[in-house]
mmCIF file of C-alpha atoms in Angstrom:
data_model
loop_
_atom_site.group_PDB
_atom_site.id
_atom_site.type_symbol
_atom_site.label_atom_id
_atom_site.label_comp_id
_atom_site.label_asym_id
_atom_site.label_seq_id
_atom_site.Cartn_x
_atom_site.Cartn_y
_atom_site.Cartn_z
ATOM 1 C CA UNK A 31 -19.758 -16.616 -0.505
ATOM 2 C CA UNK A 32 -19.844 -18.142 -3.962
ATOM 3 C CA UNK A 33 -22.938 -19.426 -5.794
ATOM 4 C CA UNK A 34 -22.635 -22.767 -3.973
ATOM 5 C CA UNK A 35 -22.485 -21.097 -0.547
ATOM 6 C CA UNK A 36 -18.757 -21.765 -0.072
ATOM 7 C CA UNK A 37 -16.274 -19.257 1.294
ATOM 8 C CA UNK A 38 -14.618 -16.891 -1.131
ATOM 9 C CA UNK A 39 -11.528 -15.142 0.189
ATOM 10 C CA UNK A 40 -10.868 -11.488 -0.574
ATOM 11 C CA UNK A 41 -7.968 -12.106 -2.971
ATOM 12 C CA UNK A 42 -9.986 -14.668 -4.928
ATOM 13 C CA UNK A 43 -12.659 -12.078 -5.674
ATOM 14 C CA UNK A 44 -10.421 -9.009 -5.764
ATOM 15 C CA UNK A 45 -6.992 -9.873 -7.229
ATOM 16 C CA UNK A 46 -5.724 -6.266 -7.264
ATOM 17 C CA UNK A 47 -4.396 -4.407 -4.210
ATOM 18 C CA UNK A 48 -3.735 -0.682 -3.777
ATOM 19 C CA UNK A 49 -2.607 1.293 -0.722
ATOM 20 C CA UNK A 50 -2.235 5.057 -0.489
ATOM 21 C CA UNK A 51 0.235 6.590 1.998
ATOM 22 C CA UNK A 52 0.725 10.260 2.839
ATOM 23 C CA UNK A 53 3.587 11.779 4.809
ATOM 24 C CA UNK A 54 2.722 12.711 8.390
ATOM 25 C CA UNK A 55 2.910 16.460 9.045
ATOM 26 C CA UNK A 56 4.781 17.332 5.823
ATOM 27 C CA UNK A 57 3.735 19.467 2.860
ATOM 28 C CA UNK A 58 5.681 20.963 -0.037
ATOM 29 C CA UNK A 59 4.025 24.022 -1.598
ATOM 30 C CA UNK A 60 0.733 22.774 -0.192
ATOM 31 C CA UNK A 61 1.158 19.241 -1.567
ATOM 32 C CA UNK A 62 1.530 16.250 0.751
ATOM 33 C CA UNK A 63 4.176 13.681 -0.264
ATOM 34 C CA UNK A 64 2.293 10.583 -1.394
ATOM 35 C CA UNK A 65 3.244 6.975 -2.108
ATOM 36 C CA UNK A 66 0.926 4.592 -3.957
ATOM 37 C CA UNK A 67 1.521 0.846 -3.686
ATOM 38 C CA UNK A 68 -0.137 -1.295 -6.380
ATOM 39 C CA UNK A 69 0.150 -5.006 -6.917
ATOM 40 C CA UNK A 70 -1.511 -8.370 -6.677
ATOM 41 C CA UNK A 71 -3.623 -9.255 -3.670
ATOM 42 C CA UNK A 72 -1.821 -12.242 -2.140
ATOM 43 C CA UNK A 73 -3.681 -14.300 0.477
ATOM 44 C CA UNK A 74 -1.989 -15.707 3.540
ATOM 45 C CA UNK A 75 -1.593 -19.486 3.674
ATOM 46 C CA UNK A 76 -4.831 -19.915 5.632
ATOM 47 C CA UNK A 77 -6.699 -17.448 3.392
ATOM 48 C CA UNK A 78 -7.832 -15.343 6.353
ATOM 49 C CA UNK A 79 -5.523 -12.416 5.718
ATOM 50 C CA UNK A 80 -3.245 -10.807 3.179
ATOM 51 C CA UNK A 81 0.445 -11.541 2.888
ATOM 52 C CA UNK A 82 2.565 -8.448 3.490
ATOM 53 C CA UNK A 83 4.398 -6.703 0.670
ATOM 54 C CA UNK A 84 8.002 -6.254 1.757
ATOM 55 C CA UNK A 85 8.986 -2.655 1.012
ATOM 56 C CA UNK A 86 12.775 -2.145 0.652
ATOM 57 C CA UNK A 87 13.151 0.826 3.000
ATOM 58 C CA UNK A 88 16.945 1.139 2.724
ATOM 59 C CA UNK A 89 16.779 2.018 -0.963
ATOM 60 C CA UNK A 90 13.218 3.349 -1.246
ATOM 61 C CA UNK A 91 13.968 7.079 -1.034
ATOM 62 C CA UNK A 92 16.819 6.883 -3.566
ATOM 63 C CA UNK A 93 14.891 4.642 -5.953
ATOM 64 C CA UNK A 94 11.726 6.756 -5.890
ATOM 65 C CA UNK A 95 13.719 9.942 -6.510
ATOM 66 C CA UNK A 96 15.492 8.351 -9.482
ATOM 67 C CA UNK A 97 12.382 6.633 -10.816
ATOM 68 C CA UNK A 98 8.979 7.805 -9.525
ATOM 69 C CA UNK A 99 7.506 4.435 -10.572
ATOM 70 C CA UNK A 100 9.577 1.703 -8.936
ATOM 71 C CA UNK A 101 8.901 -2.047 -9.375
ATOM 72 C CA UNK A 102 9.654 -4.463 -6.500
ATOM 73 C CA UNK A 103 9.700 -8.252 -6.797
ATOM 74 C CA UNK A 104 7.594 -10.451 -4.525
ATOM 75 C CA UNK A 105 9.596 -13.352 -3.104
ATOM 76 C CA UNK A 106 11.396 -15.599 -5.577
ATOM 77 C CA UNK A 107 8.574 -15.660 -8.152
ATOM 78 C CA UNK A 108 7.823 -13.436 -11.111
ATOM 79 C CA UNK A 109 5.127 -11.382 -9.350
ATOM 80 C CA UNK A 110 5.885 -7.797 -8.445
ATOM 81 C CA UNK A 111 4.264 -4.674 -7.088
ATOM 82 C CA UNK A 112 4.757 -1.036 -8.000
ATOM 83 C CA UNK A 113 5.598 1.895 -5.751
ATOM 84 C CA UNK A 114 4.949 5.338 -7.180
ATOM 85 C CA UNK A 115 5.520 8.708 -5.561
ATOM 86 C CA UNK A 116 4.395 12.299 -5.873
ATOM 87 C CA UNK A 117 5.638 15.503 -4.232
ATOM 88 C CA UNK A 118 8.804 13.966 -2.764
ATOM 89 C CA UNK A 119 11.019 17.022 -2.329
ATOM 90 C CA UNK A 120 13.600 17.760 0.323
ATOM 91 C CA UNK A 121 14.120 15.394 3.223
ATOM 92 C CA UNK A 122 12.618 11.908 3.268
ATOM 93 C CA UNK A 123 9.558 11.864 5.572
ATOM 94 C CA UNK A 124 9.934 9.242 8.280
ATOM 95 C CA UNK A 125 6.253 8.737 9.155
ATOM 96 C CA UNK A 126 3.553 7.854 6.633
ATOM 97 C CA UNK A 127 -0.187 7.512 7.270
ATOM 98 C CA UNK A 128 -2.257 4.883 5.487
ATOM 99 C CA UNK A 129 -5.043 6.987 3.947
ATOM 100 C CA UNK A 130 -6.616 4.394 1.685
ATOM 101 C CA UNK A 131 -6.702 0.691 0.893
ATOM 102 C CA UNK A 132 -8.548 -0.774 -2.081
ATOM 103 C CA UNK A 133 -9.093 -4.307 -3.353
ATOM 104 C CA UNK A 134 -10.506 -4.558 -6.868
ATOM 105 C CA UNK A 135 -11.252 -6.675 -9.904
ATOM 106 C CA UNK A 136 -12.278 -5.637 -13.420
ATOM 107 C CA UNK A 137 -15.830 -4.719 -12.418
ATOM 108 C CA UNK A 138 -15.944 -3.793 -8.728
ATOM 109 C CA UNK A 139 -13.918 -2.819 -5.679
ATOM 110 C CA UNK A 140 -14.019 -2.487 -1.923
ATOM 111 C CA UNK A 141 -12.118 0.273 -0.192
ATOM 112 C CA UNK A 142 -11.486 2.014 3.093
ATOM 113 C CA UNK A 143 -10.227 5.580 3.471
ATOM 114 C CA UNK A 144 -8.147 7.235 6.155
ATOM 115 C CA UNK A 145 -11.162 8.498 8.109
ATOM 116 C CA UNK A 146 -12.642 5.002 8.257
ATOM 117 C CA UNK A 147 -9.278 3.635 9.423
ATOM 118 C CA UNK A 148 -9.184 6.235 12.214
ATOM 119 C CA UNK A 149 -12.756 5.409 13.246
ATOM 120 C CA UNK A 150 -11.827 1.714 13.519
ATOM 121 C CA UNK A 151 -8.498 2.176 15.328
ATOM 122 C CA UNK A 152 -9.192 5.439 17.200
ATOM 123 C CA UNK A 153 -5.975 6.779 15.650
ATOM 124 C CA UNK A 154 -4.298 7.007 12.242
ATOM 125 C CA UNK A 155 -2.438 3.939 10.999
ATOM 126 C CA UNK A 156 1.092 5.351 10.794
ATOM 127 C CA UNK A 157 4.084 3.514 9.319
ATOM 128 C CA UNK A 158 7.698 4.278 10.268
ATOM 129 C CA UNK A 159 9.761 4.423 7.064
ATOM 130 C CA UNK A 160 13.127 5.240 8.639
ATOM 131 C CA UNK A 161 15.795 4.270 6.109
ATOM 132 C CA UNK A 162 18.051 2.700 8.748
ATOM 133 C CA UNK A 163 15.607 -0.164 9.421
#
């Protein structure tokens, strides 16, 4: 709540969004392939949730191999988010676990890690990044 007692939505207080993904069951020389998604926190129309960031799966593997920091536009506006990758060698991993989500501003942040996600859902939050989708 704000100083007047009114509702403050997450993206109003924390305009920055970050999500950390790690490949499920894959390691290269002991390193797990990792994708970091960074961009603006965009509220849903009713303010109760976050709008999804549409990740271009068909070209993601190719683009991240050519440029480990890849910028993706949001809708028709000028906003964008950044995908960055580490340890992407060999075949493209199909399944990726969400191992961290953080909302932040210049002075503070709130975050949840993979263990907290598992404790809430009773399982990992796994995304299917098959390129044929």
